[in-house]
């Protein structure tokens, strides 16, 4: 049992790194800097992914009569952007690779600044003395994003045919391992998670996810697929960063349960949007093929 407890975090870390490795393996020249080279796209992405979520979350947890662990869970998820599974989800709904990868890399790098800044501001607003240092997030981004991304890019440069052949398998295997790693974590916190349901907790989490989704859709520009790409990036938050912040600053285990509950609620409430985008994309592709 002790071995499994030690294995799960390593498995989760490795699988998330594998998702980033797949991004590097599938990256074309210019993809990673696509958004950085377009200030308008970058500004809208920052607004949708890093500004709107914590503001909306702060307003809602201030108003709603939810328990302190639920408030903490909502705010932590609002602070933590773009998990590594986001680019794959965006490509799965037909997103442009350059835009999907460009948004992911830009937001991941800006997380080094945004997470400590927004977390510390939120803690001050809510009267807490919690803090997080830039170096802490820098270490997370370096090990979880920069290193696996660099390895993928190196393989892509030295053996492009191999990279093109294996990136989908790396992504699929990593996604499978993410699920395998999260199952025992969810099982452990399922009981505490269920105690948090009520007093508007689910409604508040769902509302935050939906407003983030709408914000990304509106700010994504005139192209429907780009709108869906940014909506996905804005609405899917990073439970790994949120739980790391919780473990470093909070002793109540129900906060971790609230983070995972938010993740599940967000996946459920955004599913109809994802299905609509996929269905519309297939219908347009079929219509174009008949012309």
XYZ file of N, CA and C in Angstrom:
873
model
N 0.824 -1.211 0.000
C 0.000 0.000 0.000
C 0.862 1.266 0.000
N 1.944 1.225 0.786
C 2.843 2.378 0.836
C 3.500 2.605 -0.530
N 3.813 1.499 -1.193
C 4.421 1.605 -2.529
C 3.464 2.291 -3.503
N 2.172 1.951 -3.427
C 1.175 2.548 -4.315
C 1.040 4.041 -4.027
N 1.070 4.408 -2.740
C 0.978 5.820 -2.378
C 2.123 6.626 -2.979
N 3.299 6.015 -3.033
C 4.451 6.699 -3.611
C 4.420 6.663 -5.135
N 3.820 5.606 -5.696
C 3.801 5.437 -7.148
C 2.840 6.399 -7.829
N 1.672 6.656 -7.212
C 0.636 7.465 -7.857
C 1.129 8.867 -8.223
N 1.766 9.613 -7.290
C 2.265 10.945 -7.685
C 3.288 10.887 -8.815
N 4.170 9.882 -8.782
C 5.163 9.745 -9.852
C 4.489 9.434 -11.181
N 3.480 8.578 -11.131
C 2.741 8.220 -12.345
C 2.023 9.427 -12.919
N 1.404 10.212 -12.047
C 0.692 11.402 -12.498
C 1.659 12.422 -13.096
N 2.776 12.650 -12.428
C 3.776 13.595 -12.935
C 4.320 13.145 -14.283
N 4.635 11.860 -14.390
C 5.181 11.349 -15.642
C 4.182 11.388 -16.782
N 2.924 11.097 -16.487
C 1.912 11.102 -17.550
C 1.631 12.521 -18.038
N 1.604 13.482 -17.126
C 1.408 14.874 -17.543
C 2.599 15.354 -18.383
N 3.798 14.952 -17.987
C 4.974 15.289 -18.789
C 4.897 14.632 -20.168
N 4.323 13.435 -20.225
C 4.164 12.755 -21.504
C 3.248 13.512 -22.451
N 2.206 14.134 -21.907
C 1.311 14.941 -22.744
C 2.058 16.120 -23.355
N 2.938 16.728 -22.581
C 3.735 17.846 -23.104
C 4.760 17.337 -24.108
N 5.332 16.183 -23.839
C 6.258 15.557 -24.797
C 5.579 15.361 -26.146
N 4.311 14.937 -26.127
C 3.573 14.737 -27.372
C 3.410 16.052 -28.133
N 3.224 17.158 -27.401
C 3.147 18.476 -28.044
C 4.440 18.770 -28.780
N 5.578 18.533 -28.115
C 6.861 18.784 -28.754
C 7.086 17.905 -29.976
N 6.674 16.646 -29.897
C 6.840 15.728 -31.022
C 6.003 16.138 -32.229
N 4.876 16.812 -31.984
C 3.944 17.154 -33.061
C 4.037 18.608 -33.492
N 5.024 19.323 -33.008
C 5.125 20.756 -33.265
C 5.859 21.052 -34.566
N 5.265 21.926 -35.378
C 5.930 22.422 -36.583
C 6.655 23.724 -36.270
N 7.533 24.132 -37.169
C 8.269 25.376 -36.996
C 7.281 26.548 -36.864
N 7.423 27.309 -35.834
C 6.584 28.494 -35.644
C 5.358 28.275 -34.791
N 4.990 27.018 -34.515
C 3.776 26.756 -33.738
C 3.865 27.350 -32.336
N 4.994 27.128 -31.663
C 5.099 27.498 -30.256
C 5.096 29.009 -30.043
N 5.557 29.759 -31.033
C 5.593 31.217 -30.901
C 4.444 31.899 -31.636
N 3.495 31.110 -32.121
C 2.401 31.646 -32.931
C 1.646 32.746 -32.200
N 1.300 32.521 -30.959
C 0.523 33.508 -30.201
C 1.406 34.654 -29.729
N 2.639 34.357 -29.319
C 3.546 35.416 -28.874
C 3.810 36.433 -29.986
N 3.785 35.977 -31.242
C 4.036 36.878 -32.364
C 2.809 37.689 -32.761
N 1.678 37.434 -32.136
C 0.419 38.128 -32.458
C -0.145 38.740 -31.185
N 0.218 39.990 -30.895
C -0.168 40.617 -29.623
C -1.674 40.614 -29.366
N -2.463 40.748 -30.429
C -3.907 40.742 -30.238
C -4.401 39.404 -29.714
N -3.914 38.311 -30.320
C -4.281 36.978 -29.857
C -3.778 36.732 -28.437
N -2.556 37.177 -28.168
C -1.972 36.979 -26.839
C -2.779 37.721 -25.778
N -3.143 38.962 -26.065
C -3.902 39.740 -25.100
C -5.255 39.126 -24.802
N -5.945 38.658 -25.846
C -7.257 38.044 -25.630
C -7.127 36.721 -24.874
N -6.058 35.974 -25.162
C -5.845 34.708 -24.458
C -5.575 34.952 -22.975
N -4.745 35.927 -22.675
C -4.460 36.260 -21.274
C -5.732 36.679 -20.553
N -6.548 37.486 -21.213
C -7.801 37.933 -20.612
C -8.730 36.754 -20.339
N -8.854 35.853 -21.316
C -9.777 34.722 -21.181
C -9.286 33.681 -20.187
N -7.993 33.403 -20.175
C -7.451 32.289 -19.398
C -6.995 32.709 -18.004
N -6.450 33.934 -17.871
C -5.802 34.320 -16.622
C -6.475 35.452 -15.863
N -7.331 36.215 -16.525
C -7.941 37.368 -15.862
C -9.395 37.098 -15.487
N -10.185 36.676 -16.465
C -11.613 36.462 -16.208
C -11.869 35.387 -15.150
N -11.223 34.205 -15.205
C -11.550 33.157 -14.232
C -11.392 33.569 -12.766
N -10.240 34.149 -12.349
C -10.149 34.510 -10.922
C -11.092 35.632 -10.518
N -11.378 36.554 -11.436
C -12.316 37.634 -11.093
C -13.715 37.064 -10.876
N -14.176 36.246 -11.806
C -15.504 35.636 -11.678
C -15.575 34.748 -10.442
N -14.526 33.950 -10.229
C -14.510 33.061 -9.066
C -14.543 33.876 -7.772
N -13.769 34.956 -7.719
C -13.744 35.789 -6.517
C -15.105 36.382 -6.207
N -15.792 36.862 -7.243
C -17.119 37.450 -7.039
C -18.107 36.401 -6.533
N -18.076 35.211 -7.138
C -19.034 34.182 -6.770
C -18.794 33.631 -5.367
N -17.530 33.381 -4.997
C -17.288 32.849 -3.650
C -17.555 33.905 -2.591
N -17.506 35.173 -2.973
C -17.854 36.246 -2.047
C -19.362 36.263 -1.799
N -20.137 35.927 -2.844
C -21.595 36.013 -2.755
C -22.229 34.736 -2.235
N -21.760 33.585 -2.742
C -22.429 32.324 -2.441
C -22.153 31.859 -1.003
N -23.149 31.237 -0.356
C -22.987 30.753 1.026
C -22.349 29.370 1.081
N -21.219 29.203 0.418
C -20.566 27.893 0.385
C -19.519 27.821 1.494
N -19.096 26.598 1.806
C -18.143 26.388 2.894
C -16.756 26.900 2.505
N -15.916 27.216 3.499
C -14.558 27.690 3.198
C -13.747 26.749 2.307
N -13.806 25.411 2.485
C -13.043 24.546 1.569
C -13.502 24.673 0.119
N -14.817 24.830 -0.087
C -15.325 24.998 -1.450
C -14.845 26.322 -2.031
N -14.894 27.378 -1.232
C -14.386 28.675 -1.704
C -12.919 28.565 -2.095
N -12.139 27.886 -1.254
C -10.710 27.731 -1.556
C -10.505 26.923 -2.823
N -11.267 25.835 -2.978
C -11.126 25.002 -4.163
C -11.458 25.746 -5.438
N -12.532 26.535 -5.408
C -12.923 27.317 -6.584
C -11.844 28.328 -6.931
N -11.332 29.033 -5.927
C -10.321 30.061 -6.195
C -9.015 29.441 -6.686
N -8.624 28.322 -6.095
C -7.369 27.686 -6.519
C -7.447 27.223 -7.962
N -8.579 26.656 -8.362
C -8.724 26.227 -9.754
C -8.790 27.424 -10.698
N -9.400 28.508 -10.251
C -9.459 29.705 -11.092
C -8.075 30.298 -11.306
N -7.200 30.137 -10.319
C -5.841 30.671 -10.408
C -4.959 29.823 -11.319
N -5.268 28.516 -11.438
C -4.378 27.557 -12.100
C -4.835 27.273 -13.524
N -4.121 27.787 -14.539
C -4.571 27.620 -15.928
C -3.958 26.421 -16.649
N -4.559 26.104 -17.776
C -4.106 25.200 -18.847
C -3.293 23.975 -18.428
N -3.961 22.889 -18.050
C -3.240 21.633 -17.846
C -2.750 21.077 -19.176
N -1.791 20.137 -19.155
C -1.212 19.628 -20.402
C -2.196 18.918 -21.331
N -3.352 18.490 -20.812
C -4.306 17.801 -21.676
C -5.062 18.747 -22.605
N -4.935 20.064 -22.373
C -5.699 21.044 -23.152
C -5.402 20.986 -24.646
N -4.129 20.992 -25.093
C -3.894 20.973 -26.545
C -4.523 19.768 -27.231
N -4.476 18.604 -26.588
C -5.087 17.421 -27.182
C -6.593 17.556 -27.303
N -7.237 18.120 -26.286
C -8.679 18.347 -26.347
C -9.017 19.316 -27.472
N -8.179 20.328 -27.640
C -8.438 21.335 -28.678
C -8.278 20.735 -30.070
N -7.246 19.928 -30.263
C -7.091 19.265 -31.562
C -8.236 18.289 -31.797
N -8.737 17.681 -30.720
C -9.831 16.732 -30.842
C -11.129 17.351 -31.330
N -11.308 18.653 -31.115
C -12.511 19.326 -31.609
C -12.240 20.072 -32.918
N -11.058 19.837 -33.492
C -10.756 20.430 -34.792
C -9.946 21.700 -34.749
N -9.369 22.024 -33.597
C -8.604 23.260 -33.476
C -7.363 23.294 -34.347
N -6.980 24.494 -34.755
C -5.740 24.673 -35.522
C -4.553 24.407 -34.604
N -3.612 23.589 -35.074
C -2.495 23.181 -34.230
C -1.651 24.365 -33.782
N -1.363 25.284 -34.703
C -0.524 26.427 -34.348
C -1.169 27.258 -33.246
N -2.483 27.473 -33.346
C -3.177 28.282 -32.343
C -3.275 27.525 -31.020
N -3.643 26.234 -31.078
C -3.782 25.430 -29.864
C -2.453 25.324 -29.122
N -1.380 24.985 -29.836
C -0.077 24.854 -29.197
C 0.465 26.224 -28.771
N 0.215 27.235 -29.603
C 0.695 28.573 -29.261
C 0.063 29.105 -27.993
N -1.250 28.901 -27.844
C -1.933 29.335 -26.618
C -1.405 28.569 -25.416
N -1.247 27.253 -25.571
C -0.777 26.449 -24.449
C 0.599 26.891 -23.972
N 1.547 27.028 -24.892
C 2.913 27.391 -24.508
C 2.948 28.796 -23.909
N 2.235 29.732 -24.520
C 2.214 31.099 -24.000
C 1.647 31.138 -22.589
N 0.519 30.465 -22.373
C -0.100 30.486 -21.050
C 0.747 29.735 -20.022
N 1.371 28.623 -20.445
C 2.208 27.860 -19.519
C 3.394 28.694 -19.041
N 4.028 29.423 -19.951
C 5.169 30.257 -19.571
C 4.728 31.454 -18.725
N 3.611 32.058 -19.073
C 3.119 33.193 -18.300
C 2.600 32.775 -16.932
N 2.325 31.484 -16.753
C 1.909 30.968 -15.450
C 2.952 31.266 -14.375
N 4.221 31.316 -14.770
C 5.297 31.608 -13.825
C 5.049 32.935 -13.120
N 4.470 33.883 -13.840
C 4.180 35.202 -13.265
C 2.752 35.261 -12.738
N 1.803 34.735 -13.513
C 0.389 34.934 -13.195
C -0.041 34.211 -11.930
N 0.415 32.974 -11.729
C -0.061 32.211 -10.567
C 0.359 32.854 -9.250
N 1.664 33.176 -9.038
C 2.011 33.851 -7.784
C 1.313 35.204 -7.623
N 1.201 35.965 -8.723
C 0.579 37.281 -8.639
C -0.886 37.169 -8.249
N -1.649 36.373 -8.985
C -3.088 36.265 -8.731
C -3.350 35.585 -7.396
N -2.582 34.556 -7.054
C -2.764 33.864 -5.781
C -2.538 34.801 -4.608
N -1.453 35.575 -4.663
C -1.143 36.477 -3.561
C -2.163 37.604 -3.449
N -2.633 38.109 -4.585
C -3.676 39.148 -4.557
C -4.965 38.584 -3.972
N -5.347 37.390 -4.402
C -6.570 36.773 -3.897
C -6.477 36.510 -2.395
N -5.315 36.029 -1.940
C -5.139 35.786 -0.510
C -5.288 37.089 0.277
N -4.742 38.176 -0.244
C -4.853 39.475 0.429
C -6.305 39.951 0.467
N -7.015 39.788 -0.642
C -8.411 40.226 -0.706
C -9.271 39.473 0.304
N -8.999 38.178 0.473
C -9.796 37.367 1.385
C -9.210 37.307 2.801
N -8.236 38.170 3.074
C -7.729 38.301 4.424
C -6.861 37.163 4.909
N -6.165 36.481 4.004
C -5.281 35.389 4.375
C -3.833 35.812 4.145
N -2.925 35.135 4.848
C -1.506 35.454 4.697
C -0.762 34.407 3.871
N -1.506 33.597 3.104
C -0.876 32.607 2.226
C -0.096 33.312 1.124
N 1.012 32.705 0.731
C 1.813 33.251 -0.371
C 2.400 32.103 -1.192
N 2.757 32.421 -2.413
C 3.490 31.472 -3.242
C 4.560 32.255 -3.990
N 5.747 31.695 -4.074
C 6.878 32.371 -4.687
C 6.992 32.011 -6.166
N 7.524 32.949 -6.943
C 7.732 32.723 -8.372
C 8.609 31.498 -8.597
N 9.627 31.323 -7.754
C 10.559 30.213 -7.949
C 9.854 28.864 -7.823
N 8.807 28.796 -6.995
C 8.061 27.550 -6.835
C 7.365 27.168 -8.135
N 6.676 28.134 -8.746
C 5.984 27.869 -10.006
C 6.983 27.675 -11.131
N 8.093 28.397 -11.082
C 9.135 28.230 -12.095
C 9.648 26.792 -12.114
N 9.863 26.214 -10.940
C 10.329 24.831 -10.865
C 9.292 23.878 -11.450
N 8.016 24.143 -11.165
C 6.943 23.295 -11.694
C 6.884 23.374 -13.213
N 6.947 24.593 -13.747
C 6.880 24.777 -15.198
C 8.119 24.199 -15.878
N 9.272 24.364 -15.252
C 10.516 23.870 -15.853
C 10.499 22.354 -15.971
N 10.114 21.676 -14.883
C 10.132 20.213 -14.900
C 8.944 19.620 -15.651
N 7.783 20.296 -15.573
C 6.581 19.729 -16.165
C 6.293 20.164 -17.583
N 6.920 21.282 -18.027
C 6.637 21.807 -19.362
C 7.910 21.941 -20.187
N 8.862 22.704 -19.700
C 10.029 23.048 -20.521
C 10.864 21.821 -20.864
N 11.165 20.969 -19.880
C 12.019 19.804 -20.147
C 11.349 18.819 -21.111
N 10.109 18.346 -20.835
C 9.498 17.407 -21.800
C 9.248 18.034 -23.165
N 8.927 19.343 -23.200
C 8.732 20.013 -24.479
C 10.040 20.054 -25.263
N 11.147 20.353 -24.573
C 12.459 20.407 -25.229
C 12.860 19.034 -25.762
N 12.570 17.978 -25.007
C 12.890 16.631 -25.472
C 12.090 16.307 -26.730
N 10.801 16.641 -26.719
C 9.978 16.395 -27.894
C 10.459 17.162 -29.112
N 10.835 18.424 -28.912
C 11.338 19.240 -30.017
C 12.654 18.679 -30.565
N 13.515 18.184 -29.663
C 14.796 17.617 -30.089
C 14.571 16.367 -30.940
N 13.670 15.505 -30.495
C 13.362 14.301 -31.277
C 12.766 14.693 -32.626
N 11.885 15.700 -32.610
C 11.263 16.169 -33.861
C 12.310 16.681 -34.840
N 13.340 17.346 -34.308
C 14.385 17.908 -35.173
C 15.318 16.825 -35.706
N 15.682 15.869 -34.854
C 16.648 14.850 -35.247
C 16.008 13.705 -36.021
N 14.760 13.390 -35.691
C 14.087 12.259 -36.345
C 12.623 12.613 -36.602
N 12.371 13.501 -37.553
C 10.998 13.980 -37.783
C 10.018 12.870 -38.156
N 10.462 11.889 -38.913
C 9.557 10.796 -39.297
C 9.145 9.991 -38.068
N 10.101 9.718 -37.189
C 9.801 8.992 -35.956
C 8.836 9.794 -35.083
N 9.087 11.096 -34.939
C 8.225 11.950 -34.119
C 6.801 11.967 -34.653
N 6.671 12.076 -35.977
C 5.339 12.102 -36.584
C 4.613 10.775 -36.398
N 5.374 9.702 -36.310
C 4.765 8.375 -36.195
C 4.342 8.052 -34.768
N 5.062 8.577 -33.760
C 4.813 8.132 -32.382
C 4.061 9.131 -31.524
N 3.867 10.388 -31.998
C 3.320 11.380 -31.080
C 1.910 11.037 -30.608
N 1.088 10.486 -31.510
C -0.278 10.125 -31.103
C -0.257 9.017 -30.052
N 0.642 8.057 -30.186
C 0.728 6.967 -29.218
C 1.229 7.474 -27.878
N 2.171 8.406 -27.907
C 2.648 9.013 -26.656
C 1.510 9.747 -25.962
N 0.724 10.471 -26.753
C -0.415 11.210 -26.180
C -1.443 10.248 -25.587
N -1.822 9.213 -26.329
C -2.846 8.276 -25.863
C -2.394 7.528 -24.617
N -1.148 7.072 -24.616
C -0.627 6.363 -23.447
C -0.587 7.284 -22.233
N -0.168 8.529 -22.446
C -0.098 9.485 -21.338
C -1.481 9.787 -20.787
N -2.483 9.930 -21.676
C -3.844 10.173 -21.212
C -4.351 8.979 -20.403
N -4.044 7.781 -20.849
C -4.451 6.588 -20.111
C -3.817 6.572 -18.719
N -2.550 6.926 -18.645
C -1.859 6.941 -17.359
C -2.391 8.047 -16.451
N -2.804 9.168 -17.030
C -3.426 10.234 -16.230
C -4.684 9.700 -15.551
N -5.507 9.003 -16.320
C -6.740 8.434 -15.767
C -6.416 7.415 -14.678
N -5.449 6.530 -14.948
C -5.057 5.505 -13.974
C -4.559 6.151 -12.686
N -3.804 7.247 -12.802
C -3.264 7.912 -11.616
C -4.346 8.644 -10.835
N -5.345 9.188 -11.551
C -6.370 9.968 -10.867
C -7.406 9.087 -10.170
N -7.564 7.848 -10.607
C -8.581 6.975 -10.002
C -8.351 6.791 -8.495
N -7.152 6.398 -8.045
C -6.961 6.263 -6.591
C -7.058 7.591 -5.845
N -6.665 8.678 -6.500
C -6.787 9.987 -5.853
C -8.250 10.330 -5.635
N -9.064 10.118 -6.674
C -10.500 10.373 -6.549
C -11.143 9.444 -5.527
N -10.720 8.176 -5.523
C -11.281 7.228 -4.565
C -10.988 7.660 -3.127
N -9.808 8.194 -2.910
C -9.409 8.612 -1.569
C -10.223 9.794 -1.071
N -10.551 10.710 -1.969
C -11.234 11.945 -1.533
C -12.724 11.924 -1.855
N -13.249 10.787 -2.354
C -14.653 10.755 -2.754
C -15.581 11.065 -1.579
N -15.302 10.468 -0.425
C -16.135 10.716 0.746
C -16.143 12.189 1.144
N -14.962 12.797 1.389
C -14.933 14.229 1.696
C -15.539 15.086 0.578
N -15.382 14.658 -0.673
C -15.930 15.413 -1.794
C -17.453 15.489 -1.710
N -18.080 14.370 -1.382
C -19.535 14.337 -1.320
C -20.083 15.184 -0.181
N -19.292 15.363 0.892
C -19.751 16.200 2.001
C -19.791 17.681 1.629
N -19.113 18.036 0.536
C -19.065 19.443 0.118
C -20.249 19.839 -0.753
N -20.975 18.839 -1.249
C -22.098 19.110 -2.145
C -23.230 19.749 -1.347
N -23.784 20.820 -1.897
C -24.875 21.515 -1.224
C -24.550 22.972 -1.006
N -25.559 23.747 -0.626
C -25.395 25.193 -0.358
C -24.826 25.945 -1.555
N -25.118 25.461 -2.747
C -24.695 26.169 -3.948
C -23.308 25.836 -4.436
N -22.663 24.811 -3.845
C -21.289 24.477 -4.254
C -21.229 24.061 -5.714
N -22.073 23.120 -6.110
C -22.056 22.645 -7.492
C -22.462 23.752 -8.452
N -23.466 24.536 -8.063
C -23.916 25.632 -8.928
C -22.811 26.657 -9.118
N -22.101 26.981 -8.032
C -21.010 27.950 -8.147
C -19.894 27.458 -9.041
N -19.498 26.205 -8.880
C -18.444 25.635 -9.718
C -18.873 25.594 -11.174
N -20.110 25.169 -11.411
C -20.612 25.096 -12.782
C -20.669 26.473 -13.416
N -21.083 27.467 -12.631
C -21.202 28.825 -13.168
C -19.840 29.397 -13.534
N -18.840 29.152 -12.695
C -17.478 29.611 -13.019
C -17.007 28.973 -14.320
N -17.188 27.654 -14.449
C -16.750 26.952 -15.660
C -17.465 27.475 -16.902
N -18.767 27.709 -16.778
C -19.545 28.172 -17.934
C -19.166 29.595 -18.330
N -18.933 30.460 -17.355
C -18.542 31.843 -17.680
C -17.153 31.857 -18.318
N -16.247 31.022 -17.819
C -14.917 30.917 -18.439
C -15.041 30.417 -19.877
N -15.904 29.429 -20.081
C -16.142 28.895 -21.423
C -16.681 29.984 -22.342
N -17.673 30.743 -21.861
C -18.259 31.814 -22.670
C -17.247 32.915 -22.952
N -16.424 33.249 -21.943
C -15.407 34.278 -22.150
C -14.419 33.899 -23.227
N -13.949 32.644 -23.189
C -13.025 32.186 -24.224
C -13.670 32.154 -25.591
N -14.937 31.739 -25.643
C -15.654 31.687 -26.921
C -15.794 33.083 -27.524
N -16.151 34.041 -26.711
C -16.351 35.408 -27.196
C -15.031 36.039 -27.628
N -13.970 35.785 -26.878
C -12.680 36.422 -27.149
C -11.852 35.669 -28.191
N -12.351 34.523 -28.648
C -11.575 33.708 -29.583
C -11.516 34.232 -30.998
N -12.257 35.287 -31.292
C -12.209 35.853 -32.637
C -13.352 35.368 -33.506
N -13.342 35.732 -34.785
C -14.466 35.416 -35.673
C -14.558 33.953 -36.093
N -13.445 33.231 -36.042
C -13.446 31.836 -36.483
C -14.000 30.935 -35.376
N -14.983 30.092 -35.712
C -15.639 29.270 -34.699
C -14.676 28.292 -34.034
N -13.778 27.706 -34.808
C -12.845 26.741 -34.240
C -11.861 27.435 -33.299
N -11.401 28.637 -33.666
C -10.528 29.381 -32.759
C -11.267 29.750 -31.479
N -12.551 30.071 -31.613
C -13.352 30.356 -30.424
C -13.419 29.135 -29.521
N -13.636 27.982 -30.117
C -13.714 26.751 -29.327
C -12.375 26.430 -28.681
N -11.285 26.710 -29.390
C -9.952 26.462 -28.846
C -9.706 27.300 -27.604
N -9.989 28.595 -27.685
C -9.756 29.472 -26.537
C -10.756 29.182 -25.417
N -11.981 28.830 -25.769
C -12.967 28.468 -24.748
C -12.494 27.260 -23.947
N -11.927 26.272 -24.636
C -11.402 25.087 -23.951
C -10.243 25.448 -23.041
N -9.324 26.266 -23.546
C -8.173 26.681 -22.739
C -8.605 27.452 -21.501
N -9.672 28.244 -21.621
C -10.123 29.061 -20.496
C -10.888 28.257 -19.462
N -11.653 27.280 -19.895
C -12.553 26.573 -18.979
C -11.910 25.382 -18.288
N -10.910 24.752 -18.903
C -10.254 23.590 -18.304
C -9.087 24.086 -17.449
N -9.186 23.864 -16.151
C -8.173 24.375 -15.227
C -7.212 23.257 -14.812
N -6.138 23.620 -14.128
C -5.051 22.688 -13.822
C -5.148 22.200 -12.380
N -5.733 21.005 -12.146
C -5.856 20.522 -10.769
C -4.512 20.252 -10.105
N -3.486 19.931 -10.896
C -2.169 19.671 -10.321
C -1.594 20.901 -9.640
N -1.644 22.053 -10.331
C -1.160 23.291 -9.733
C -2.025 23.674 -8.546
N -3.342 23.537 -8.686
C -4.257 23.895 -7.603
C -3.992 23.054 -6.356
N -3.791 21.748 -6.525
C -3.531 20.891 -5.370
C -2.164 21.175 -4.756
N -1.181 21.533 -5.582
C 0.135 21.885 -5.051
C 0.045 23.148 -4.194
N -0.725 24.138 -4.661
C -0.923 25.348 -3.874
C -1.660 25.040 -2.577
N -2.636 24.143 -2.657
C -3.400 23.782 -1.463
C -2.512 23.084 -0.431
N -1.698 22.133 -0.887
C -0.853 21.381 0.049
C 0.209 22.262 0.693
N 0.631 23.315 -0.015
C 1.666 24.202 0.516
C 1.115 25.243 1.484
N -0.183 25.536 1.402
C -0.714 26.654 2.184
C -1.903 26.300 3.079
N -2.526 25.142 2.882
C -3.750 24.822 3.612
C -3.685 23.414 4.189
N -4.206 23.256 5.392
C -4.145 21.971 6.076
C -5.421 21.164 5.946
N -6.515 21.784 5.534
C -7.795 21.089 5.436
C -7.798 20.196 4.201
N -7.894 18.863 4.360
C -7.882 17.958 3.200
C -9.100 18.133 2.299
N -10.148 18.780 2.813
C -11.337 18.986 1.994
C -11.079 19.972 0.857
N -10.025 20.771 0.962
C -9.699 21.696 -0.121
C -9.305 20.919 -1.373
N -8.484 19.878 -1.198
C -8.128 19.027 -2.335
C -9.370 18.365 -2.920
N -10.267 17.928 -2.048
C -11.522 17.340 -2.516
C -12.321 18.358 -3.322
N -12.332 19.613 -2.891
C -13.060 20.665 -3.611
C -12.428 20.934 -4.971
N -11.101 20.873 -5.043
C -10.402 21.056 -6.323
C -10.828 19.977 -7.314
N -10.838 18.737 -6.872
C -11.204 17.634 -7.767
C -12.696 17.668 -8.107
N -13.523 18.112 -7.162
C -14.944 18.261 -7.451
C -15.153 19.322 -8.531
N -14.419 20.408 -8.445
C -14.489 21.451 -9.473
C -14.089 20.881 -10.829
N -13.042 20.079 -10.849
C -12.593 19.479 -12.111
C -13.703 18.634 -12.729
N -14.347 17.799 -11.916
C -15.415 16.943 -12.426
C -16.610 17.755 -12.907
N -16.998 18.755 -12.130
C -18.128 19.606 -12.517
C -17.821 20.330 -13.821
N -16.591 20.846 -13.941
C -16.217 21.542 -15.163
C -16.264 20.651 -16.386
N -15.801 19.410 -16.238
C -15.845 18.473 -17.363
C -17.279 18.179 -17.787
N -18.165 18.056 -16.813
C -19.566 17.733 -17.119
C -20.271 18.892 -17.796
N -20.127 20.100 -17.245
C -20.908 21.234 -17.767
C -20.388 21.722 -19.118
N -19.121 21.452 -19.431
C -18.587 21.882 -20.726
C -18.725 20.806 -21.804
N -19.139 19.604 -21.408
C -19.267 18.512 -22.381
C -20.248 18.834 -23.510
N -21.438 19.405 -23.239
C -22.356 19.724 -24.348
C -21.738 20.678 -25.369
N -20.950 21.643 -24.904
C -20.291 22.579 -25.825
C -19.304 21.829 -26.725
N -18.507 20.960 -26.110
C -17.542 20.178 -26.883
C -18.236 19.309 -27.923
N -19.327 18.678 -27.535
C -20.074 17.823 -28.465
C -20.669 18.645 -29.599
N -21.155 19.844 -29.287
C -21.720 20.713 -30.316
C -20.647 21.129 -31.323
N -19.465 21.485 -30.838
C -18.383 21.892 -31.734
C -17.984 20.734 -32.645
N -17.824 19.545 -32.070
C -17.440 18.385 -32.884
C -18.502 18.072 -33.929
N -19.764 18.102 -33.520
C -20.845 17.783 -34.452
C -20.920 18.813 -35.573
N -20.782 20.074 -35.236
C -20.823 21.135 -36.248
C -19.648 21.032 -37.199
N -18.471 20.725 -36.664
C -17.275 20.594 -37.504
C -17.427 19.440 -38.483
N -17.941 18.299 -38.003
C -18.148 17.154 -38.898
C -19.177 17.458 -39.972
N -20.251 18.169 -39.579
C -21.302 18.508 -40.541
C -20.759 19.437 -41.635
N -19.949 20.419 -41.237
C -19.369 21.339 -42.220
C -18.400 20.622 -43.130
N -17.613 19.700 -42.564
C -16.661 18.936 -43.379
C -17.401 18.057 -44.382
N -18.503 17.447 -43.943
C -19.287 16.606 -44.841
C -19.938 17.433 -45.952
N -20.438 18.624 -45.599
C -21.038 19.492 -46.590
C -20.023 19.970 -47.612
N -18.823 20.284 -47.136
C -17.763 20.737 -48.038
C -17.347 19.619 -48.997
N -17.385 18.368 -48.504
C -17.017 17.237 -49.350
C -18.018 16.949 -50.420
N -19.260 17.406 -50.231
C -20.308 17.171 -51.228
C -20.359 18.247 -52.282
N -19.670 19.371 -52.026
C -19.709 20.476 -52.994
C -18.822 20.178 -54.186
